[in-house]
């Protein structure tokens, strides 16, 4: 998707972004939670309704976790992985229902990879909020690959030098994409195929190759 800004809408179907998306003027400054502020529960939790019990804090200087991968290895269903300021050169695979939440300004919290997908989501539900996602280099890679479930992606800045900024596929996949800047993609901004669907709200999609 080349350029689109504005309100909400659904998407779905067989390999194309929703043609109903329309441009709007203006761009948003994305803010995650400020240090010391509470991070709101985004509706995640155990499927049986048990409360979220643990926050795992990632800080590249002070820990207790120094990488996202390390924290995710310890995270249980419904846990929150809190990311502080830093550039995390990691490829993330979300295989259990957790929340990954940025603390601070979005532009200061960067997850970046080269030669692989930046974030892959392949579980029932989850939240990714308040981070910058970058896919660098050439090849057949997506910045955000959503293959199942109901992921909420909120308040993120997303770019990709190879394929799609966000790829959504497989029947039953139904994410919500809210308050995103999706731009400077070497391929399509949002690519939906293989009977997947979802919803976009208050997005800013621009300067993508397709």
PDB file of C-alpha atoms in Angstrom:
ATOM      1  CA  UNK A   1       0.000   0.000   0.000  1.00  0.00           C
ATOM      2  CA  UNK A   2       1.649   3.220  -1.159  1.00  0.00           C
ATOM      3  CA  UNK A   3       0.049   6.062   0.813  1.00  0.00           C
ATOM      4  CA  UNK A   4      -2.930   6.189   3.143  1.00  0.00           C
ATOM      5  CA  UNK A   5      -3.725   8.146   6.265  1.00  0.00           C
ATOM      6  CA  UNK A   6      -6.858   8.356   8.292  1.00  0.00           C
ATOM      7  CA  UNK A   7      -9.574   6.735  10.325  1.00  0.00           C
ATOM      8  CA  UNK A   8     -10.472   3.087  10.659  1.00  0.00           C
ATOM      9  CA  UNK A   9     -11.411   0.220   8.465  1.00  0.00           C
ATOM     10  CA  UNK A  10     -11.204  -3.484   7.938  1.00  0.00           C
ATOM     11  CA  UNK A  11      -9.126  -5.385   5.480  1.00  0.00           C
ATOM     12  CA  UNK A  12      -9.163  -8.883   4.196  1.00  0.00           C
ATOM     13  CA  UNK A  13      -8.988 -11.063   1.199  1.00  0.00           C
ATOM     14  CA  UNK A  14      -6.571 -12.512  -1.230  1.00  0.00           C
ATOM     15  CA  UNK A  15      -3.297 -10.648  -1.365  1.00  0.00           C
ATOM     16  CA  UNK A  16      -4.052  -6.926  -1.387  1.00  0.00           C
ATOM     17  CA  UNK A  17      -4.480  -4.119   1.135  1.00  0.00           C
ATOM     18  CA  UNK A  18      -7.977  -2.726   1.575  1.00  0.00           C
ATOM     19  CA  UNK A  19      -8.757  -0.402  -1.377  1.00  0.00           C
ATOM     20  CA  UNK A  20     -11.046   1.604   0.896  1.00  0.00           C
ATOM     21  CA  UNK A  21      -8.176   3.203   2.798  1.00  0.00           C
ATOM     22  CA  UNK A  22      -7.898   6.903   1.998  1.00  0.00           C
ATOM     23  CA  UNK A  23      -5.164   9.500   2.604  1.00  0.00           C
ATOM     24  CA  UNK A  24      -5.327  12.231   5.162  1.00  0.00           C
ATOM     25  CA  UNK A  25      -3.017  15.075   5.966  1.00  0.00           C
ATOM     26  CA  UNK A  26      -0.842  15.359   9.021  1.00  0.00           C
ATOM     27  CA  UNK A  27       1.277  12.910  10.952  1.00  0.00           C
ATOM     28  CA  UNK A  28       1.252  11.941  14.579  1.00  0.00           C
ATOM     29  CA  UNK A  29       4.020  11.997  17.147  1.00  0.00           C
ATOM     30  CA  UNK A  30       3.944   8.578  18.728  1.00  0.00           C
ATOM     31  CA  UNK A  31       4.382   8.331  22.466  1.00  0.00           C
ATOM     32  CA  UNK A  32       4.655   5.240  24.622  1.00  0.00           C
ATOM     33  CA  UNK A  33       4.402   5.285  28.391  1.00  0.00           C
ATOM     34  CA  UNK A  34       6.850   7.604  30.128  1.00  0.00           C
ATOM     35  CA  UNK A  35       9.215   6.106  32.706  1.00  0.00           C
ATOM     36  CA  UNK A  36       7.433   5.740  36.015  1.00  0.00           C
ATOM     37  CA  UNK A  37       3.951   5.907  34.502  1.00  0.00           C
ATOM     38  CA  UNK A  38       1.715   2.850  34.784  1.00  0.00           C
ATOM     39  CA  UNK A  39       1.414   0.758  31.656  1.00  0.00           C
ATOM     40  CA  UNK A  40      -2.199  -0.078  31.045  1.00  0.00           C
ATOM     41  CA  UNK A  41      -3.422  -3.616  30.626  1.00  0.00           C
ATOM     42  CA  UNK A  42      -4.510  -3.914  26.993  1.00  0.00           C
ATOM     43  CA  UNK A  43      -7.070  -6.628  27.609  1.00  0.00           C
ATOM     44  CA  UNK A  44      -4.516  -9.428  27.646  1.00  0.00           C
ATOM     45  CA  UNK A  45      -4.549 -12.156  30.221  1.00  0.00           C
ATOM     46  CA  UNK A  46      -4.921 -15.835  30.744  1.00  0.00           C
ATOM     47  CA  UNK A  47      -7.725 -17.329  28.587  1.00  0.00           C
ATOM     48  CA  UNK A  48      -9.526 -18.322  31.790  1.00  0.00           C
ATOM     49  CA  UNK A  49      -9.431 -14.719  33.031  1.00  0.00           C
ATOM     50  CA  UNK A  50      -6.533 -14.911  35.495  1.00  0.00           C
ATOM     51  CA  UNK A  51      -4.883 -11.497  36.042  1.00  0.00           C
ATOM     52  CA  UNK A  52      -1.604 -10.532  34.445  1.00  0.00           C
ATOM     53  CA  UNK A  53       0.952 -11.353  37.103  1.00  0.00           C
ATOM     54  CA  UNK A  54       4.445 -10.396  35.947  1.00  0.00           C
ATOM     55  CA  UNK A  55       6.302  -7.558  34.217  1.00  0.00           C
ATOM     56  CA  UNK A  56       9.745  -8.400  32.841  1.00  0.00           C
ATOM     57  CA  UNK A  57      11.878  -5.290  32.322  1.00  0.00           C
ATOM     58  CA  UNK A  58      14.480  -5.138  29.537  1.00  0.00           C
ATOM     59  CA  UNK A  59      17.242  -2.562  29.992  1.00  0.00           C
ATOM     60  CA  UNK A  60      20.474  -2.890  28.018  1.00  0.00           C
ATOM     61  CA  UNK A  61      22.490  -1.218  30.773  1.00  0.00           C
ATOM     62  CA  UNK A  62      20.899  -2.160  34.092  1.00  0.00           C
ATOM     63  CA  UNK A  63      18.857  -5.294  33.372  1.00  0.00           C
ATOM     64  CA  UNK A  64      17.486  -7.397  34.936  1.00  0.00           C
ATOM     65  CA  UNK A  65      16.981  -8.580  31.352  1.00  0.00           C
ATOM     66  CA  UNK A  66      19.431  -7.310  28.744  1.00  0.00           C
ATOM     67  CA  UNK A  67      17.745  -8.638  25.582  1.00  0.00           C
ATOM     68  CA  UNK A  68      14.151  -9.086  24.500  1.00  0.00           C
ATOM     69  CA  UNK A  69      14.838 -12.729  23.689  1.00  0.00           C
ATOM     70  CA  UNK A  70      16.031 -13.363  27.240  1.00  0.00           C
ATOM     71  CA  UNK A  71      12.891 -11.833  28.750  1.00  0.00           C
ATOM     72  CA  UNK A  72      10.564 -13.639  26.349  1.00  0.00           C
ATOM     73  CA  UNK A  73      12.186 -16.934  27.257  1.00  0.00           C
ATOM     74  CA  UNK A  74      11.038 -16.388  30.853  1.00  0.00           C
ATOM     75  CA  UNK A  75       7.623 -14.859  30.080  1.00  0.00           C
ATOM     76  CA  UNK A  76       4.465 -16.792  30.854  1.00  0.00           C
ATOM     77  CA  UNK A  77       1.040 -16.393  29.261  1.00  0.00           C
ATOM     78  CA  UNK A  78      -0.244 -12.842  29.851  1.00  0.00           C
ATOM     79  CA  UNK A  79       3.084 -11.433  31.086  1.00  0.00           C
ATOM     80  CA  UNK A  80       4.362  -7.993  30.036  1.00  0.00           C
ATOM     81  CA  UNK A  81       7.814  -7.515  28.550  1.00  0.00           C
ATOM     82  CA  UNK A  82       8.714  -3.848  29.157  1.00  0.00           C
ATOM     83  CA  UNK A  83      11.291  -2.328  26.780  1.00  0.00           C
ATOM     84  CA  UNK A  84      13.322   0.711  27.826  1.00  0.00           C
ATOM     85  CA  UNK A  85      15.339   3.017  25.565  1.00  0.00           C
ATOM     86  CA  UNK A  86      17.749   1.210  23.257  1.00  0.00           C
ATOM     87  CA  UNK A  87      18.378  -0.410  19.879  1.00  0.00           C
ATOM     88  CA  UNK A  88      17.622  -4.126  20.074  1.00  0.00           C
ATOM     89  CA  UNK A  89      19.282  -6.003  17.198  1.00  0.00           C
ATOM     90  CA  UNK A  90      17.077  -9.064  17.523  1.00  0.00           C
ATOM     91  CA  UNK A  91      14.523 -11.030  15.558  1.00  0.00           C
ATOM     92  CA  UNK A  92      11.479 -11.633  17.774  1.00  0.00           C
ATOM     93  CA  UNK A  93       9.143 -14.631  17.510  1.00  0.00           C
ATOM     94  CA  UNK A  94       5.980 -14.405  19.635  1.00  0.00           C
ATOM     95  CA  UNK A  95       4.873 -17.997  20.229  1.00  0.00           C
ATOM     96  CA  UNK A  96       2.849 -17.524  23.415  1.00  0.00           C
ATOM     97  CA  UNK A  97       0.287 -14.842  24.381  1.00  0.00           C
ATOM     98  CA  UNK A  98       2.281 -11.991  25.946  1.00  0.00           C
ATOM     99  CA  UNK A  99       2.539  -8.207  25.735  1.00  0.00           C
ATOM    100  CA  UNK A 100       5.611  -6.345  24.468  1.00  0.00           C
ATOM    101  CA  UNK A 101       5.351  -2.699  25.572  1.00  0.00           C
ATOM    102  CA  UNK A 102       7.681   0.258  25.019  1.00  0.00           C
ATOM    103  CA  UNK A 103       8.421   2.628  27.898  1.00  0.00           C
ATOM    104  CA  UNK A 104       9.521   6.050  26.663  1.00  0.00           C
ATOM    105  CA  UNK A 105       9.396   7.746  23.269  1.00  0.00           C
ATOM    106  CA  UNK A 106       8.722   5.430  20.337  1.00  0.00           C
ATOM    107  CA  UNK A 107      11.740   6.679  18.376  1.00  0.00           C
ATOM    108  CA  UNK A 108      14.058   5.709  21.266  1.00  0.00           C
ATOM    109  CA  UNK A 109      12.949   2.061  21.410  1.00  0.00           C
ATOM    110  CA  UNK A 110      14.069   0.280  18.244  1.00  0.00           C
ATOM    111  CA  UNK A 111      13.871  -3.391  17.269  1.00  0.00           C
ATOM    112  CA  UNK A 112      15.953  -3.919  14.124  1.00  0.00           C
ATOM    113  CA  UNK A 113      17.052  -6.902  12.040  1.00  0.00           C
ATOM    114  CA  UNK A 114      18.756  -7.617   8.744  1.00  0.00           C
ATOM    115  CA  UNK A 115      18.341 -10.808   6.744  1.00  0.00           C
ATOM    116  CA  UNK A 116      15.235 -12.043   8.583  1.00  0.00           C
ATOM    117  CA  UNK A 117      11.741 -10.982   9.669  1.00  0.00           C
ATOM    118  CA  UNK A 118      11.875  -8.466  12.509  1.00  0.00           C
ATOM    119  CA  UNK A 119       8.847  -9.738  14.461  1.00  0.00           C
ATOM    120  CA  UNK A 120       6.867 -12.916  13.784  1.00  0.00           C
ATOM    121  CA  UNK A 121       3.543 -13.508  15.554  1.00  0.00           C
ATOM    122  CA  UNK A 122       2.230 -17.072  15.645  1.00  0.00           C
ATOM    123  CA  UNK A 123      -0.016 -17.531  18.678  1.00  0.00           C
ATOM    124  CA  UNK A 124      -3.632 -16.864  19.715  1.00  0.00           C
ATOM    125  CA  UNK A 125      -3.429 -13.292  20.995  1.00  0.00           C
ATOM    126  CA  UNK A 126      -0.938 -10.673  22.079  1.00  0.00           C
ATOM    127  CA  UNK A 127      -0.020  -6.985  22.203  1.00  0.00           C
ATOM    128  CA  UNK A 128       2.870  -5.061  20.657  1.00  0.00           C
ATOM    129  CA  UNK A 129       2.859  -1.354  21.539  1.00  0.00           C
ATOM    130  CA  UNK A 130       5.031   1.740  21.497  1.00  0.00           C
ATOM    131  CA  UNK A 131       8.171   0.650  19.609  1.00  0.00           C
ATOM    132  CA  UNK A 132       9.979   1.321  16.324  1.00  0.00           C
ATOM    133  CA  UNK A 133      10.356  -1.725  14.064  1.00  0.00           C
ATOM    134  CA  UNK A 134      12.953  -1.790  11.279  1.00  0.00           C
ATOM    135  CA  UNK A 135      13.769  -4.456   8.721  1.00  0.00           C
ATOM    136  CA  UNK A 136      17.075  -3.712   6.954  1.00  0.00           C
ATOM    137  CA  UNK A 137      18.843  -5.160   3.947  1.00  0.00           C
ATOM    138  CA  UNK A 138      17.681  -7.132   0.927  1.00  0.00           C
ATOM    139  CA  UNK A 139      15.918 -10.465   0.588  1.00  0.00           C
ATOM    140  CA  UNK A 140      12.424 -11.836   1.081  1.00  0.00           C
ATOM    141  CA  UNK A 141      11.657 -10.614   4.581  1.00  0.00           C
ATOM    142  CA  UNK A 142       8.853  -8.721   6.295  1.00  0.00           C
ATOM    143  CA  UNK A 143       9.176  -6.300   9.155  1.00  0.00           C
ATOM    144  CA  UNK A 144       6.058  -7.686  10.859  1.00  0.00           C
ATOM    145  CA  UNK A 145       4.787 -11.152   9.886  1.00  0.00           C
ATOM    146  CA  UNK A 146       1.419 -12.061  11.444  1.00  0.00           C
ATOM    147  CA  UNK A 147       0.483 -15.671  10.741  1.00  0.00           C
ATOM    148  CA  UNK A 148      -2.293 -16.412  13.252  1.00  0.00           C
ATOM    149  CA  UNK A 149      -4.475 -15.138  16.068  1.00  0.00           C
ATOM    150  CA  UNK A 150      -5.599 -11.698  17.190  1.00  0.00           C
ATOM    151  CA  UNK A 151      -2.575  -9.489  17.695  1.00  0.00           C
ATOM    152  CA  UNK A 152      -2.988  -5.823  18.717  1.00  0.00           C
ATOM    153  CA  UNK A 153      -0.273  -3.616  17.231  1.00  0.00           C
ATOM    154  CA  UNK A 154      -0.532  -0.068  18.590  1.00  0.00           C
ATOM    155  CA  UNK A 155       1.458   3.160  18.439  1.00  0.00           C
ATOM    156  CA  UNK A 156       4.397   1.770  16.455  1.00  0.00           C
ATOM    157  CA  UNK A 157       6.615   3.157  13.688  1.00  0.00           C
ATOM    158  CA  UNK A 158       7.316   0.467  11.048  1.00  0.00           C
ATOM    159  CA  UNK A 159       9.685   0.380   8.042  1.00  0.00           C
ATOM    160  CA  UNK A 160      11.057  -2.399   5.806  1.00  0.00           C
ATOM    161  CA  UNK A 161      13.702  -2.357   3.091  1.00  0.00           C
ATOM    162  CA  UNK A 162      12.689  -5.692   1.579  1.00  0.00           C
ATOM    163  CA  UNK A 163       9.095  -7.004   1.503  1.00  0.00           C
ATOM    164  CA  UNK A 164       6.014  -5.767   3.401  1.00  0.00           C
ATOM    165  CA  UNK A 165       6.057  -3.604   6.498  1.00  0.00           C
ATOM    166  CA  UNK A 166       3.183  -5.772   7.771  1.00  0.00           C
ATOM    167  CA  UNK A 167       2.270  -9.145   6.257  1.00  0.00           C
ATOM    168  CA  UNK A 168      -0.996 -10.766   7.409  1.00  0.00           C
ATOM    169  CA  UNK A 169      -1.869 -14.250   6.190  1.00  0.00           C
ATOM    170  CA  UNK A 170      -3.597 -17.560   6.834  1.00  0.00           C
ATOM    171  CA  UNK A 171      -7.286 -18.142   7.495  1.00  0.00           C
ATOM    172  CA  UNK A 172      -8.379 -17.075  10.991  1.00  0.00           C
ATOM    173  CA  UNK A 173      -5.672 -14.430  11.366  1.00  0.00           C
ATOM    174  CA  UNK A 174      -7.411 -11.230  12.502  1.00  0.00           C
ATOM    175  CA  UNK A 175      -5.125  -8.500  13.929  1.00  0.00           C
ATOM    176  CA  UNK A 176      -5.990  -4.958  14.972  1.00  0.00           C
ATOM    177  CA  UNK A 177      -3.560  -2.294  13.706  1.00  0.00           C
ATOM    178  CA  UNK A 178      -4.023   1.004  15.530  1.00  0.00           C
ATOM    179  CA  UNK A 179      -2.161   4.366  15.433  1.00  0.00           C
ATOM    180  CA  UNK A 180       0.699   3.091  13.247  1.00  0.00           C
ATOM    181  CA  UNK A 181       3.150   4.885  10.965  1.00  0.00           C
ATOM    182  CA  UNK A 182       3.908   2.470   8.103  1.00  0.00           C
ATOM    183  CA  UNK A 183       6.376   3.962   5.644  1.00  0.00           C
ATOM    184  CA  UNK A 184       9.469   3.690   3.427  1.00  0.00           C
ATOM    185  CA  UNK A 185       8.804   0.063   2.628  1.00  0.00           C
ATOM    186  CA  UNK A 186      10.578  -1.642  -0.268  1.00  0.00           C
ATOM    187  CA  UNK A 187       7.381  -3.545  -1.016  1.00  0.00           C
ATOM    188  CA  UNK A 188       3.802  -3.154   0.199  1.00  0.00           C
ATOM    189  CA  UNK A 189       2.912  -1.222   3.333  1.00  0.00           C
ATOM    190  CA  UNK A 190       0.257  -3.720   4.482  1.00  0.00           C
ATOM    191  CA  UNK A 191      -0.105  -7.007   2.577  1.00  0.00           C
ATOM    192  CA  UNK A 192      -3.067  -9.274   3.392  1.00  0.00           C
ATOM    193  CA  UNK A 193      -3.638 -12.640   1.705  1.00  0.00           C
ATOM    194  CA  UNK A 194      -4.628 -16.287   2.108  1.00  0.00           C
ATOM    195  CA  UNK A 195      -8.089 -15.509   3.580  1.00  0.00           C
ATOM    196  CA  UNK A 196      -6.720 -13.422   6.465  1.00  0.00           C
ATOM    197  CA  UNK A 197      -8.551 -10.320   7.692  1.00  0.00           C
ATOM    198  CA  UNK A 198      -8.283  -7.613  10.338  1.00  0.00           C
ATOM    199  CA  UNK A 199      -8.906  -3.958  11.145  1.00  0.00           C
ATOM    200  CA  UNK A 200      -6.914  -0.741  10.894  1.00  0.00           C
ATOM    201  CA  UNK A 201      -7.619   2.411  12.887  1.00  0.00           C
ATOM    202  CA  UNK A 202      -6.080   5.893  12.748  1.00  0.00           C
ATOM    203  CA  UNK A 203      -3.104   4.824  10.651  1.00  0.00           C
ATOM    204  CA  UNK A 204      -0.530   6.762   8.614  1.00  0.00           C
ATOM    205  CA  UNK A 205       0.702   4.815   5.553  1.00  0.00           C
ATOM    206  CA  UNK A 206       2.997   6.619   3.131  1.00  0.00           C
ATOM    207  CA  UNK A 207       6.051   6.493   0.854  1.00  0.00           C
ATOM    208  CA  UNK A 208       5.939   2.755   0.211  1.00  0.00           C
ATOM    209  CA  UNK A 209       7.031   1.212  -3.093  1.00  0.00           C
ATOM    210  CA  UNK A 210       3.631  -0.418  -3.693  1.00  0.00           C
TER     211      UNK A 210
END
